[in-house]
CSV table of C-alpha atoms and ligand atoms in Angstrom, one decimal:
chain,number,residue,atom,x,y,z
V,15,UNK,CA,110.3,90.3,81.6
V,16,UNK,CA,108.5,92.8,83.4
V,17,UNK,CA,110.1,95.9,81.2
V,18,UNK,CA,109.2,94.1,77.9
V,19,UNK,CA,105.5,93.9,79.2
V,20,UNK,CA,105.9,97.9,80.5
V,21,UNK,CA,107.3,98.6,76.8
V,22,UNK,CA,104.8,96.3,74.8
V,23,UNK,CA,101.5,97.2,76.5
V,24,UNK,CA,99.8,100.6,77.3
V,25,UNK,CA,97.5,100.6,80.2
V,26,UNK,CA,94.6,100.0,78.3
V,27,UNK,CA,96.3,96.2,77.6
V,28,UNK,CA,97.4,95.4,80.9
V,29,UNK,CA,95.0,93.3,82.7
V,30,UNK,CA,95.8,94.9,86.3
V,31,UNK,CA,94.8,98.6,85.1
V,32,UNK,CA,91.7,100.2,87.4
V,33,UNK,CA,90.0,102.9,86.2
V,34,UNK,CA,90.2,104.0,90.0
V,35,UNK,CA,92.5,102.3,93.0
V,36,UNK,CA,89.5,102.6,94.9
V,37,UNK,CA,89.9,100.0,97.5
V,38,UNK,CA,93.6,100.9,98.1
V,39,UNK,CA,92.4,104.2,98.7
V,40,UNK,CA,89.5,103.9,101.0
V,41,UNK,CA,91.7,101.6,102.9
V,42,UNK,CA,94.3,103.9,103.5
V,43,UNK,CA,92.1,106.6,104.6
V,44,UNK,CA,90.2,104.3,107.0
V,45,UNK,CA,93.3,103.0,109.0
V,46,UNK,CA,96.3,105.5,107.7
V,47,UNK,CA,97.1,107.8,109.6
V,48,UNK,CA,96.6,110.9,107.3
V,49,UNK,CA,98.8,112.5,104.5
V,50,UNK,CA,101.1,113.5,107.2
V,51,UNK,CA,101.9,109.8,107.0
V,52,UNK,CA,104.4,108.1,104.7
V,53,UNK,CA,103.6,105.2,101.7
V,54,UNK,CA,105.5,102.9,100.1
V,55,UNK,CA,103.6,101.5,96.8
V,56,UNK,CA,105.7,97.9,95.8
V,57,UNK,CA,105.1,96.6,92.4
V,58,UNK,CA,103.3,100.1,92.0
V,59,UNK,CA,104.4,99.9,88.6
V,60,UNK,CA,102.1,102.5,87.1
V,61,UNK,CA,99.2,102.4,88.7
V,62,UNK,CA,97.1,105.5,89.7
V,63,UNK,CA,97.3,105.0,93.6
V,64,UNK,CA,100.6,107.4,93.9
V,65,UNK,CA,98.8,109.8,91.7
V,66,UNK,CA,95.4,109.1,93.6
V,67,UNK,CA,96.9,109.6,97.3
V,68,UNK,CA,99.9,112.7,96.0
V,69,UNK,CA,95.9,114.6,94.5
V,70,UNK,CA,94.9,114.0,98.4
V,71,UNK,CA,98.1,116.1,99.4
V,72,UNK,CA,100.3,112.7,100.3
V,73,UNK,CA,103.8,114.4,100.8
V,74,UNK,CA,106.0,111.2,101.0
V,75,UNK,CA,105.1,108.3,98.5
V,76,UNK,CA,107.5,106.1,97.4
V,77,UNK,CA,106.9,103.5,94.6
V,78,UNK,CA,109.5,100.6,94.0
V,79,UNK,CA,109.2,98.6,91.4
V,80,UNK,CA,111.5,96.1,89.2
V,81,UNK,CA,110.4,97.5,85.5
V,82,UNK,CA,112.1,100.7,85.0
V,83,UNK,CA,109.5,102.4,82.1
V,84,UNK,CA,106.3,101.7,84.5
V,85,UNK,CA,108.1,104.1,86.6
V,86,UNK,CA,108.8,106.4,84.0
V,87,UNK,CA,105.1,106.6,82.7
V,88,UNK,CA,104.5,107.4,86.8
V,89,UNK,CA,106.6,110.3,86.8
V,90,UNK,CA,105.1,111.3,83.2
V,91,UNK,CA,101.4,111.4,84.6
V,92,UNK,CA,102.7,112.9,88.2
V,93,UNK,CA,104.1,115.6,86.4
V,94,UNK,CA,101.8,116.5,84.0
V,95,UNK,CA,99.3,116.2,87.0
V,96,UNK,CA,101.3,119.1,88.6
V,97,UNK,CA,102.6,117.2,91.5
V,98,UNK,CA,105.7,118.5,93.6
V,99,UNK,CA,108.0,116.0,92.2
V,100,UNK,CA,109.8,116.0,95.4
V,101,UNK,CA,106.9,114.1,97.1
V,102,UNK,CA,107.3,111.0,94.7
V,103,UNK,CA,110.4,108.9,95.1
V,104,UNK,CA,110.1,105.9,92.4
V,105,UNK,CA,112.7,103.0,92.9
V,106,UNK,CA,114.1,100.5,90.5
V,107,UNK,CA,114.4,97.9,92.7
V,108,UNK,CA,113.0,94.3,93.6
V,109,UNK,CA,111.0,94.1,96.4
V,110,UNK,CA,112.7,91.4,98.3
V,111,UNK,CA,116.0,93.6,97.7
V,112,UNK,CA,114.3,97.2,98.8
V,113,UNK,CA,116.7,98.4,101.8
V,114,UNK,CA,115.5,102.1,102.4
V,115,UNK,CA,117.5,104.7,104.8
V,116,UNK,CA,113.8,104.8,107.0
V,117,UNK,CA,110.4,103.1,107.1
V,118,UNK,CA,107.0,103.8,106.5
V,119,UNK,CA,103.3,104.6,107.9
V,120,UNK,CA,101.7,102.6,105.3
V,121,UNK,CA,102.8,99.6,102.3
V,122,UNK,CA,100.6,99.0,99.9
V,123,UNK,CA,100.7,95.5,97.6
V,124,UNK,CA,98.3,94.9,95.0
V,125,UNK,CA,99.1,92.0,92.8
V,126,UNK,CA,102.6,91.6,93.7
V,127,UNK,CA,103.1,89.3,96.6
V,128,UNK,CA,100.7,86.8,94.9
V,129,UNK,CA,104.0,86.4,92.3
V,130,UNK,CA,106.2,85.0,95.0
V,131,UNK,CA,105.1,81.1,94.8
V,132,UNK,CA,108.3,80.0,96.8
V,133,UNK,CA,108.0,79.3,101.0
V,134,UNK,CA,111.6,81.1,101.1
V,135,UNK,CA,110.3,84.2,99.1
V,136,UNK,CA,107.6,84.4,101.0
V,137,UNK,CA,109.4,84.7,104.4
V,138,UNK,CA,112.2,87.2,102.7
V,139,UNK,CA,108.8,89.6,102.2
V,140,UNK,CA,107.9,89.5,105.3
V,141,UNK,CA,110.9,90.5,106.7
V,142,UNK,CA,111.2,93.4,104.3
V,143,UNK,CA,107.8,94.1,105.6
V,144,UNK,CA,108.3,94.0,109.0
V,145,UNK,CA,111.7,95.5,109.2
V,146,UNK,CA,110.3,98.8,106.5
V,147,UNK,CA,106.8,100.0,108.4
V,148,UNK,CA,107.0,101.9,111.1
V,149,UNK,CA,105.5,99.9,114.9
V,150,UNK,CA,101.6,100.2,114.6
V,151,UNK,CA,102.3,100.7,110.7
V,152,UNK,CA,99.4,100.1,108.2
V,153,UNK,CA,100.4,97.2,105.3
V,154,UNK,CA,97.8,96.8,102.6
V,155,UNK,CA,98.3,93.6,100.7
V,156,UNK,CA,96.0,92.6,98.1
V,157,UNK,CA,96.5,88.9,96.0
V,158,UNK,CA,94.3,86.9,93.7
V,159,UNK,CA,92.1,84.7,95.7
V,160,UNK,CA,91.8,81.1,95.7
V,161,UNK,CA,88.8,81.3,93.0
V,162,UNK,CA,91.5,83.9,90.6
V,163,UNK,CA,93.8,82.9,88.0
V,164,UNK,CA,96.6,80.9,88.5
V,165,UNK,CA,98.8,83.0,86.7
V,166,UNK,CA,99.5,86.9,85.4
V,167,UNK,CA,101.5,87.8,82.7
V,168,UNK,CA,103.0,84.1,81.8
V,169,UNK,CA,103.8,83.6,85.5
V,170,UNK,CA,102.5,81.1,88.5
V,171,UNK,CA,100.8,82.8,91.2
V,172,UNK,CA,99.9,81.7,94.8
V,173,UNK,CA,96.6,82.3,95.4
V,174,UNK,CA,95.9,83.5,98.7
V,175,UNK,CA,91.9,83.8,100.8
V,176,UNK,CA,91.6,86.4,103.2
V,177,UNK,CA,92.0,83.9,106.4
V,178,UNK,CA,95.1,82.6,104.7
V,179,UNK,CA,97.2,86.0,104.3
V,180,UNK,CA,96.0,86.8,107.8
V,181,UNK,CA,97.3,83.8,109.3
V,182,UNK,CA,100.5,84.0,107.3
V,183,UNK,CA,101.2,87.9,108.5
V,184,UNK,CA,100.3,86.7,112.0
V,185,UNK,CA,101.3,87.0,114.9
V,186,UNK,CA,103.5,90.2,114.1
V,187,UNK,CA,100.5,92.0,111.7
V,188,UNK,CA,96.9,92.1,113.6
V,189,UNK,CA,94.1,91.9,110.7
V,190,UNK,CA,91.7,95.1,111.1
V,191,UNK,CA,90.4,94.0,107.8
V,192,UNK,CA,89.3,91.6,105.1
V,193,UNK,CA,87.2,92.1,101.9
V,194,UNK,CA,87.2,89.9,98.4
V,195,UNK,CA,86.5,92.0,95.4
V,196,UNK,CA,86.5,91.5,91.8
V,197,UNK,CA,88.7,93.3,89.8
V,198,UNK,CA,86.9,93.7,85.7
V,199,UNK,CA,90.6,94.2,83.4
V,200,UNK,CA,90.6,96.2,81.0
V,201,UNK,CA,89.6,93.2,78.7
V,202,UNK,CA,86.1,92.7,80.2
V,203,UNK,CA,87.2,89.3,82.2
V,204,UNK,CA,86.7,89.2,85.8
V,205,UNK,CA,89.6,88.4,88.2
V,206,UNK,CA,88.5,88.0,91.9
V,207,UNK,CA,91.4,89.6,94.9
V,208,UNK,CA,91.5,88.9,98.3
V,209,UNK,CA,92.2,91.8,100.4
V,210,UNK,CA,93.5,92.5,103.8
V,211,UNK,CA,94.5,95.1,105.9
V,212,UNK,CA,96.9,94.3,108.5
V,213,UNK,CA,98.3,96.5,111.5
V,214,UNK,CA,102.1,95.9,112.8
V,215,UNK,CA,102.0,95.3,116.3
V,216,UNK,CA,103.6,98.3,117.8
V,217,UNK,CA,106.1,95.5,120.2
V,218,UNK,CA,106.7,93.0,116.9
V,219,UNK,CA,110.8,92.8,117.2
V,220,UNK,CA,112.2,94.0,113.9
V,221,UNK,CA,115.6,94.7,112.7
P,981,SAM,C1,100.3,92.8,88.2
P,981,SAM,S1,101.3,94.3,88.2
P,981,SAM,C2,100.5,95.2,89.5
P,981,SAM,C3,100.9,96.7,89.4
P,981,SAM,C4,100.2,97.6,90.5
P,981,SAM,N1,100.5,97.1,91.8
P,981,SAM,C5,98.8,97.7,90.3
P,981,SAM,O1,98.0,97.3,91.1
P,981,SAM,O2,98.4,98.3,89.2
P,981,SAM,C6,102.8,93.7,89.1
P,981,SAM,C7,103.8,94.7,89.2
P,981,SAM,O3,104.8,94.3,90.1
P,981,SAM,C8,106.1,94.5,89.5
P,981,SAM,N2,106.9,93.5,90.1
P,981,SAM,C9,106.9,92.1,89.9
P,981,SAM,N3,107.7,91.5,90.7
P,981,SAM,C10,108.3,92.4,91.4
P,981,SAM,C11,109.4,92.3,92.4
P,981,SAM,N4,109.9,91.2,92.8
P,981,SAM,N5,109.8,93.5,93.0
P,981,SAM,C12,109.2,94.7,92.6
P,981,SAM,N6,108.3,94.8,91.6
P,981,SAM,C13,107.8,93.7,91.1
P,981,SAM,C14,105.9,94.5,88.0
P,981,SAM,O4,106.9,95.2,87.3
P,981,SAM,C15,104.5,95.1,87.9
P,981,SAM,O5,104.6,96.5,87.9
């Protein structure tokens, strides 16, 4: 589903396309711990972020994602960018499935956890999450909030508020913090996120 919507649609037709990851960004360089760091992108797709952070001298982003030509058009724009291509590592892989040989300072979500709608799904992410960042790690998860859409791309969403993400990432992830924003898609429609940044509590038992 997600390829025919990679191969049907350019940027410039998906409604989740910034002009600028802005938030993501300023949120990783408030509470990341630098470009020395590691990031992990999920449902990056191809959106600017990898691009954005990899410009900032980033040396280990990785972007996982289930739609194999959104990670294509990534690696396009990385290299024609002039990026080292070895500091990009892009994934096919579903999130709830992503088993990589290490974990990482920061994870980054925008507009993919809201897609899991079932309770089991929803645990299954947390334990990628908790068992793939590093203790005291940084995870960035950004959803549709309660007064966004109720569905992307022909599929349900969960729509989560800031308190309710926080409580559900509790007591493992501390929030450090929470922000609504509207996103305007390419379109001209407005589609309002909850955000929250959450830190991993450097004694949460992970396997
Ligand atoms: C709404 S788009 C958001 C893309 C990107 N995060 C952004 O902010 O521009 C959702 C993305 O998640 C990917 N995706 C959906 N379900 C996924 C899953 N279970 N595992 C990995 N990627 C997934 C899709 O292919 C798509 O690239």
């Amino acid at each position: 589903m997600w390829t025919a919507v990679y191969e049907s649609k350019g940027p410039g037709q998906r409604s989740w396309t910034q002009q600028s990851p802005d938030e993501s960004v300023r949120l990783i360089e408030a509470h990341g711990a630098g470009p020395e760091g590691s990031v992990v992108d999920v449902g990056g797709g191809a959106s600017s972020l990898a691009l954005a952070l990899l410009d900032r001298g980033y040396r280990d982003v990785t972007v996982v994602d289930i739609a194999p030509p959104a990670l294509s058009e990534l690696r396009t724009a990385s290299t024609t960018r002039g990026h080292q291509t070895t500091r990009l590592t892009t994934v096919v892989n579903d999130v709830l499935e992503f088993d990589p040989p290490k974990r990482f300072a920061i994870w980054h979500d925008r507009a993919v956890f809201h897609f899991l709608v079932e309770p089991i799904q929803q645990a299954r992410y947390r334990a990628r999450l908790t068992s793939l960042l590093e203790p005291g790690g940084l995870a960035i998860i950004a959803t549709f909030s309660p007064d966004g859409p109720t569905a992307c791309s022909g599929l349900p969403v969960q729509r989560w508020s800031t308190n309710s993400l926080a409580e559900f990432f509790a007591p493992e992830f501390e929030s450090i913090e929470t922000f609504t924003s509207d996103h305007v898609t390419p379109a001209g429609s407005t589609q309002p996120f909850s955000w929250v940044a959450l830190r991993l509590s450097n004694t949460a038992i992970t396997q």
